[in-house]
Tab-separated table of C-alpha atoms in Angstrom:
chain	number	residue	atom	x	y	z
A	1	MET	CA	7.262	-16.211	46.742
A	2	ILE	CA	4.380	-13.762	46.352
A	3	ARG	CA	4.207	-11.457	49.390
A	4	HIS	CA	2.216	-8.590	47.926
A	5	THR	CA	-0.878	-8.349	45.707
A	6	ARG	CA	-2.142	-5.341	43.802
A	7	VAL	CA	-5.342	-4.615	41.901
A	8	VAL	CA	-5.294	-2.159	38.984
A	9	LEU	CA	-8.597	-0.929	37.526
A	10	ALA	CA	-8.539	0.557	34.014
A	11	ASP	CA	-9.900	4.099	33.895
A	12	GLY	CA	-11.516	3.794	30.447
A	13	THR	CA	-12.627	1.468	27.657
A	14	ASP	CA	-10.171	2.451	24.891
A	15	PRO	CA	-8.586	-0.876	23.796
A	16	VAL	CA	-5.328	0.747	22.689
A	17	ARG	CA	-4.910	2.494	26.022
A	18	ASN	CA	-5.820	-0.667	27.922
A	19	LEU	CA	-3.336	-2.854	26.024
A	20	ALA	CA	-0.647	-0.221	26.575
A	21	LEU	CA	-1.312	-0.218	30.319
A	22	GLU	CA	-1.175	-4.009	30.383
A	23	ALA	CA	2.228	-3.955	28.641
A	24	TYR	CA	3.486	-1.266	31.023
A	25	LEU	CA	2.393	-3.257	34.073
A	26	LEU	CA	4.263	-6.277	32.696
A	27	GLU	CA	7.451	-4.238	32.322
A	28	THR	CA	7.235	-2.849	35.851
A	29	VAL	CA	5.680	-5.540	38.068
A	30	PRO	CA	7.852	-5.710	41.226
A	31	ALA	CA	9.494	-8.836	42.579
A	32	ASP	CA	7.383	-10.939	44.990
A	33	THR	CA	4.233	-9.192	43.707
A	34	CYS	CA	1.159	-10.408	41.803
A	35	VAL	CA	-0.811	-7.700	39.991
A	36	LEU	CA	-4.422	-8.292	38.953
A	37	TYR	CA	-5.441	-5.864	36.221
A	38	LEU	CA	-9.190	-5.566	35.477
A	39	TRP	CA	-10.319	-3.806	32.322
A	40	GLN	CA	-13.042	-3.485	29.681
A	41	ASN	CA	-12.976	-2.653	25.974
A	42	ALA	CA	-15.972	-1.192	24.174
A	43	HIS	CA	-17.012	-2.821	20.857
A	44	THR	CA	-13.630	-4.372	20.025
A	45	VAL	CA	-12.161	-7.464	18.393
A	46	VAL	CA	-8.799	-8.486	19.839
A	47	ILE	CA	-6.654	-10.889	17.829
A	48	GLY	CA	-3.658	-12.949	18.928
A	49	ARG	CA	-0.105	-11.892	18.205
A	50	ASN	CA	0.349	-14.197	15.194
A	51	GLN	CA	-3.121	-14.241	13.668
A	52	ASN	CA	-4.129	-13.081	10.192
A	53	ALA	CA	-6.462	-10.144	10.874
A	54	TRP	CA	-8.546	-10.638	7.738
A	55	ARG	CA	-9.107	-14.341	8.369
A	56	GLU	CA	-10.049	-13.974	12.037
A	57	CYS	CA	-12.321	-10.932	11.867
A	58	HIS	CA	-14.864	-9.445	9.478
A	59	VAL	CA	-12.742	-6.293	9.386
A	60	THR	CA	-14.850	-4.197	7.038
A	61	ARG	CA	-18.052	-5.036	8.899
A	62	LEU	CA	-16.451	-4.085	12.215
A	63	GLN	CA	-15.173	-0.796	10.810
A	64	GLU	CA	-18.556	0.060	9.283
A	65	ASP	CA	-20.120	-0.477	12.708
A	66	CYS	CA	-17.540	1.866	14.329
A	67	GLY	CA	-15.755	-0.969	16.121
A	68	THR	CA	-12.033	-1.320	16.789
A	69	LEU	CA	-9.588	-4.081	15.862
A	70	VAL	CA	-6.457	-4.457	18.010
A	71	ARG	CA	-3.670	-7.029	18.295
A	72	ARG	CA	-2.352	-8.151	21.668
A	73	LEU	CA	1.097	-9.415	22.675
A	74	SER	CA	0.006	-12.946	23.568
A	75	GLY	CA	-0.835	-15.857	21.307
A	76	GLY	CA	-4.185	-17.617	21.130
A	77	GLY	CA	-7.356	-16.815	19.222
A	78	ALA	CA	-9.579	-13.839	18.434
A	79	VAL	CA	-12.139	-12.578	20.957
A	80	TYR	CA	-14.923	-10.002	20.971
A	81	HIS	CA	-15.078	-7.431	23.790
A	82	ASP	CA	-17.986	-5.226	24.783
A	83	MET	CA	-19.261	-3.737	28.021
A	84	GLY	CA	-20.765	-7.077	29.017
A	85	ASN	CA	-17.277	-8.542	29.074
A	86	LEU	CA	-14.724	-8.131	31.886
A	87	ASN	CA	-11.053	-8.760	31.120
A	88	PHE	CA	-8.477	-9.851	33.674
A	89	THR	CA	-4.685	-10.019	33.594
A	90	PHE	CA	-2.398	-11.601	36.190
A	91	LEU	CA	1.122	-10.121	36.001
A	92	LEU	CA	4.012	-11.466	38.063
A	93	PRO	CA	7.647	-12.620	37.960
A	94	VAL	CA	8.232	-15.836	36.004
A	95	ALA	CA	9.527	-17.536	39.163
A	96	ASP	CA	6.082	-17.101	40.764
A	97	TYR	CA	4.004	-17.740	37.634
A	98	ASP	CA	1.463	-20.509	38.255
A	99	VAL	CA	-1.468	-20.659	35.830
A	100	GLU	CA	-3.414	-23.154	37.935
A	101	ARG	CA	-3.134	-20.904	40.996
A	102	GLN	CA	-4.061	-17.826	38.999
A	103	GLN	CA	-7.073	-19.532	37.472
A	104	GLN	CA	-8.107	-20.603	40.956
A	105	VAL	CA	-8.745	-16.921	41.690
A	106	ILE	CA	-11.196	-16.770	38.772
A	107	LEU	CA	-12.862	-20.062	39.620
A	108	ARG	CA	-13.275	-19.127	43.281
A	109	ALA	CA	-14.891	-15.795	42.364
A	110	VAL	CA	-17.325	-17.432	39.908
A	111	GLN	CA	-18.104	-20.342	42.233
A	112	ASP	CA	-18.974	-17.802	44.939
A	113	TYR	CA	-22.067	-17.015	42.826
A	114	GLY	CA	-23.135	-20.658	43.097
A	115	ILE	CA	-21.897	-21.520	39.594
A	116	PRO	CA	-19.971	-24.842	39.208
A	117	ALA	CA	-17.123	-23.438	37.118
A	118	GLU	CA	-14.158	-25.618	36.148
A	119	ARG	CA	-10.968	-25.582	34.117
A	120	THR	CA	-11.003	-27.602	30.866
A	121	GLY	CA	-8.950	-27.981	27.688
A	122	ARG	CA	-5.772	-26.081	26.960
A	123	ASN	CA	-6.915	-22.686	28.253
A	124	ASP	CA	-10.676	-22.542	28.884
A	125	LEU	CA	-12.848	-22.034	31.951
A	126	THR	CA	-16.278	-23.598	31.518
A	127	VAL	CA	-19.639	-24.408	33.062
A	128	SER	CA	-21.247	-27.677	31.892
A	129	GLY	CA	-18.986	-27.705	28.844
A	130	ARG	CA	-19.766	-24.129	27.767
A	131	LYS	CA	-16.951	-21.601	27.852
A	132	PHE	CA	-17.183	-18.339	29.776
A	133	SER	CA	-13.467	-17.542	29.744
A	134	GLY	CA	-10.638	-18.130	27.263
A	135	ASN	CA	-7.073	-17.531	28.469
A	136	ALA	CA	-3.762	-16.629	26.812
A	137	PHE	CA	-0.218	-16.202	28.076
A	138	TYR	CA	2.940	-14.142	27.478
A	139	LYS	CA	6.459	-13.956	28.933
A	140	GLN	CA	9.035	-11.191	28.610
A	141	ALA	CA	12.326	-10.410	30.370
A	142	GLY	CA	11.730	-12.521	33.467
A	143	ARG	CA	8.092	-11.476	33.865
A	144	ALA	CA	4.885	-13.059	32.623
A	145	TYR	CA	1.207	-12.444	32.286
A	146	HIS	CA	-1.860	-14.600	31.991
A	147	HIS	CA	-4.985	-12.877	30.765
A	148	GLY	CA	-8.460	-13.688	29.583
A	149	THR	CA	-12.079	-12.737	29.160
A	150	LEU	CA	-15.032	-13.204	31.464
A	151	LEU	CA	-18.346	-13.320	29.619
A	152	LEU	CA	-20.830	-11.682	31.963
A	153	ASN	CA	-23.461	-10.276	29.605
A	154	THR	CA	-21.785	-10.070	26.201
A	155	ASP	CA	-23.842	-9.488	23.056
A	156	MET	CA	-23.615	-12.922	21.410
A	157	GLU	CA	-25.154	-11.680	18.162
A	158	LYS	CA	-22.310	-9.201	17.724
A	159	MET	CA	-19.742	-11.816	18.694
A	160	SER	CA	-21.000	-14.010	15.845
A	161	ARG	CA	-21.231	-11.014	13.501
A	162	TYR	CA	-17.583	-9.975	13.788
A	163	LEU	CA	-15.597	-13.148	14.480
A	164	SER	CA	-14.694	-15.306	11.505
A	165	VAL	CA	-14.174	-18.637	13.220
A	166	ASP	CA	-12.372	-21.506	11.503
A	167	PRO	CA	-15.048	-24.199	10.790
A	168	GLN	CA	-12.498	-26.897	11.696
A	169	LYS	CA	-12.192	-25.373	15.164
A	170	LEU	CA	-15.931	-25.576	15.709
A	171	SER	CA	-16.452	-29.015	14.196
A	172	GLY	CA	-13.596	-30.336	16.316
A	173	LYS	CA	-15.604	-29.392	19.400
A	174	GLY	CA	-18.785	-30.961	18.029
A	175	VAL	CA	-20.753	-27.708	17.843
A	176	ALA	CA	-22.351	-25.717	15.071
A	177	SER	CA	-21.737	-22.043	15.908
A	178	VAL	CA	-19.816	-19.562	18.020
A	179	ARG	CA	-22.772	-19.006	20.328
A	180	ALA	CA	-23.303	-22.739	20.880
A	181	ARG	CA	-20.040	-23.151	22.797
A	182	VAL	CA	-20.053	-20.038	25.040
A	183	VAL	CA	-22.253	-18.844	27.881
A	184	ASN	CA	-22.839	-15.567	29.697
A	185	LEU	CA	-22.473	-15.959	33.458
A	186	SER	CA	-25.412	-13.614	34.041
A	187	ALA	CA	-27.621	-16.228	32.345
A	188	LEU	CA	-26.665	-18.582	35.185
A	189	ASN	CA	-26.970	-15.979	37.943
A	190	PRO	CA	-28.708	-12.666	37.092
A	191	ALA	CA	-27.130	-11.003	40.150
A	192	ILE	CA	-23.741	-10.917	38.414
A	193	THR	CA	-22.534	-7.454	37.377
A	194	VAL	CA	-19.154	-6.088	36.340
A	195	GLU	CA	-18.866	-4.211	39.640
A	196	SER	CA	-19.748	-7.219	41.819
A	197	MET	CA	-17.399	-9.476	39.841
A	198	CYS	CA	-14.515	-7.030	40.370
A	199	GLU	CA	-15.202	-7.164	44.102
A	200	LYS	CA	-15.305	-10.959	44.177
A	201	LEU	CA	-12.100	-11.237	42.126
A	202	THR	CA	-10.337	-8.871	44.515
A	203	GLY	CA	-11.509	-10.930	47.489
A	204	ALA	CA	-10.524	-14.225	45.820
A	205	LEU	CA	-7.062	-12.821	45.009
A	206	GLY	CA	-6.490	-12.159	48.698
A	207	GLU	CA	-7.767	-15.603	49.688
A	208	VAL	CA	-5.612	-17.503	47.168
A	209	TYR	CA	-2.413	-15.523	47.837
A	210	GLY	CA	-2.955	-14.996	51.541
A	211	ASN	CA	-2.770	-11.211	51.839
A	212	ALA	CA	-4.951	-8.149	51.413
A	213	PRO	CA	-4.765	-6.722	47.850
A	214	GLN	CA	-3.889	-3.046	47.521
A	215	LEU	CA	-5.403	-0.799	44.853
A	216	PHE	CA	-2.680	0.622	42.608
A	217	CYS	CA	-2.617	3.296	39.891
A	218	PRO	CA	0.516	4.159	37.829
A	219	GLY	CA	1.727	7.690	38.509
A	220	THR	CA	2.686	10.540	36.207
A	221	GLU	CA	6.143	9.008	35.696
A	222	ALA	CA	4.485	6.265	33.622
A	223	GLN	CA	2.914	8.570	31.037
A	224	THR	CA	5.857	8.807	28.635
A	225	ARG	CA	6.201	5.034	28.384
A	226	LEU	CA	2.435	4.572	28.159
A	227	HIS	CA	2.293	7.023	25.251
A	228	ALA	CA	4.997	5.061	23.374
A	229	LEU	CA	3.152	1.786	23.955
A	230	GLN	CA	-0.127	3.314	22.778
A	231	THR	CA	1.605	4.414	19.573
A	232	GLN	CA	2.753	0.831	19.009
A	233	PHE	CA	-0.651	-0.780	19.614
A	234	ALA	CA	-2.442	1.850	17.496
A	235	SER	CA	-0.171	1.459	14.459
A	236	TRP	CA	-1.434	-0.138	11.254
A	237	ASP	CA	1.728	-2.241	10.902
A	238	TRP	CA	1.269	-3.778	14.354
A	239	THR	CA	-2.445	-4.452	13.962
A	240	TYR	CA	-2.597	-5.694	10.388
A	241	GLY	CA	0.982	-6.402	9.351
A	242	ARG	CA	2.237	-5.992	5.820
A	243	PRO	CA	0.689	-8.548	3.433
A	244	ILE	CA	2.909	-10.023	0.709
A	245	PRO	CA	1.840	-11.569	-2.627
A	246	PHE	CA	1.900	-15.232	-1.603
A	247	SER	CA	2.558	-17.806	-4.267
A	248	TRP	CA	1.921	-20.788	-1.961
A	249	ARG	CA	-0.370	-21.116	1.038
A	250	VAL	CA	-1.371	-24.081	3.180
A	251	GLN	CA	-3.295	-24.333	6.405
A	252	LYS	CA	-4.172	-27.027	8.924
A	253	ARG	CA	-5.613	-27.244	12.433
A	254	PHE	CA	-3.692	-29.374	14.920
A	255	ALA	CA	-4.491	-30.331	18.517
A	256	TRP	CA	-2.366	-27.395	19.757
A	257	GLY	CA	-3.842	-24.808	17.347
A	258	ASN	CA	-4.098	-23.629	13.763
A	259	MET	CA	-1.086	-23.046	11.487
A	260	GLU	CA	-1.230	-21.141	8.202
A	261	ILE	CA	1.978	-20.941	6.135
A	262	CYS	CA	2.240	-18.380	3.330
A	263	LEU	CA	5.281	-18.217	1.069
A	264	GLU	CA	6.592	-15.957	-1.649
A	265	VAL	CA	8.745	-18.145	-3.866
A	266	ASN	CA	11.191	-16.916	-6.510
A	267	ALA	CA	13.445	-19.132	-8.638
A	268	GLY	CA	12.714	-22.159	-6.470
A	269	ARG	CA	13.661	-20.498	-3.187
A	270	ILE	CA	11.502	-19.034	-0.423
A	271	GLU	CA	12.134	-15.290	-0.414
A	272	ARG	CA	9.568	-14.412	2.251
A	273	CYS	CA	7.426	-16.360	4.657
A	274	VAL	CA	4.631	-15.444	7.038
A	275	CYS	CA	3.141	-17.949	9.486
A	276	TYR	CA	-0.171	-17.252	11.182
A	277	SER	CA	-1.253	-19.242	14.210
A	278	ASP	CA	-3.453	-19.171	17.303
A	279	ALA	CA	-0.979	-21.387	19.193
A	280	LEU	CA	-0.511	-20.289	22.793
A	281	ASP	CA	3.275	-20.215	22.204
A	282	GLU	CA	3.355	-16.729	20.690
A	283	GLY	CA	6.930	-17.223	19.475
A	284	LEU	CA	6.286	-20.389	17.454
A	285	ALA	CA	4.948	-18.816	14.234
A	286	PRO	CA	7.715	-16.205	13.785
A	287	ARG	CA	10.416	-18.779	14.602
A	288	LEU	CA	9.115	-21.184	11.949
A	289	ALA	CA	8.787	-18.359	9.418
A	290	SER	CA	12.410	-17.380	10.038
A	291	LEU	CA	13.620	-20.955	9.515
A	292	LEU	CA	11.717	-21.317	6.224
A	293	THR	CA	12.899	-17.989	4.766
A	294	GLY	CA	15.744	-18.654	2.326
A	295	CYS	CA	15.003	-22.383	2.165
A	296	VAL	CA	14.657	-24.264	-1.120
A	297	PHE	CA	10.969	-24.675	-2.008
A	298	ASP	CA	10.916	-28.434	-1.496
A	299	ALA	CA	8.895	-30.334	1.087
A	300	ARG	CA	11.836	-32.341	2.428
A	301	ALA	CA	14.109	-29.304	2.573
A	302	MET	CA	11.440	-27.283	4.369
A	303	ALA	CA	10.776	-30.049	6.895
A	304	GLN	CA	14.511	-30.409	7.476
A	305	ALA	CA	14.900	-26.651	8.003
A	306	LEU	CA	12.277	-26.736	10.742
A	307	GLY	CA	14.339	-29.363	12.563
A	308	ALA	CA	16.490	-26.553	13.933
A	309	GLU	CA	13.527	-25.611	16.151
A	310	GLY	CA	13.777	-28.942	17.991
A	311	GLU	CA	11.403	-31.891	18.265
A	312	SER	CA	8.379	-30.454	19.996
A	313	GLN	CA	5.003	-31.928	19.056
A	314	ALA	CA	4.116	-28.746	17.155
A	315	VAL	CA	7.253	-28.894	15.013
A	316	LEU	CA	6.832	-32.613	14.320
A	317	ASP	CA	3.236	-31.985	13.273
A	318	VAL	CA	4.165	-29.165	10.889
A	319	GLN	CA	7.025	-31.206	9.408
A	320	ALA	CA	4.688	-34.131	8.724
A	321	PHE	CA	2.128	-31.771	7.208
A	322	LEU	CA	4.690	-30.237	4.857
A	323	LEU	CA	5.781	-33.686	3.729
A	324	GLU	CA	2.127	-34.569	3.075
A	325	GLN	CA	1.783	-31.455	0.942
A	326	GLY	CA	4.854	-32.455	-1.030
A	327	ASN	CA	3.421	-35.890	-1.708
A	328	GLU	CA	0.093	-34.435	-2.843
A	329	SER	CA	1.696	-31.917	-5.191
A	330	GLY	CA	4.444	-34.141	-6.462
A	331	GLY	CA	6.982	-31.793	-4.957
A	332	GLU	CA	9.366	-34.489	-3.710
């Protein structure tokens, strides 16, 4: 049971520093405590843990415009952050993790501005069908976080300029562009600012959890660990990963997210495999890649290898897709 609530405010807009602090708070959140971390990144694209950086973001364009690309711990899709965007993270023990309750904090704060916000889809918060917040999730060592964006006054032109959105994802929602399916909350209530939203979120946190939130700031004892985490999030290997010369690549969008499978095949056997996905289960892509590595390059053999993962809907979908690919290529 949650007996204590804390609010942590980031002291800067460096995305590497902010991701490091988020990871540190996850490692150290006390029992019976819910931490709400509020932070902003300046001119940044953040990609999910298992996404292909070059397919999700116009990397060169972002770099030329002095922007930053970072990769987070959680799954899900790519997002653009600027100073018109406020990010939130709920961190708490797994035993007390309740996404619906956590999202109620966000909804209550937004509704307090007279905006009829609601929860829709797998992870979105919307107003009249237009998204103002996308959420993602991560669990580690008995603790979990749920984080997301709040579009207050984000530059939509830049969002469209830097994000390379899968056309299937857009067409599946019946819209024609990135901007068509999102909305800035300040367009619905011009009184909304980052500062006022932070205040309303803090108040809503206390109302939902039934106690007065306390402001918290990690002390000097946290600096060594924070430095190590910053090194991780700033590294090229973490952000971009090491590409391999793929000899076979397939991709498909399912109801639960996109899956891209890239293989390096030698002498009829899969020597290396990388799976990219925006699935909210951040462990799915690496688990499937591990099962396919070393497998015979044959659709039935590959589908059978994935059976070790169990019979979740995602696995069944990928197995059926691989068998379809085998039929199309004559590989069975």
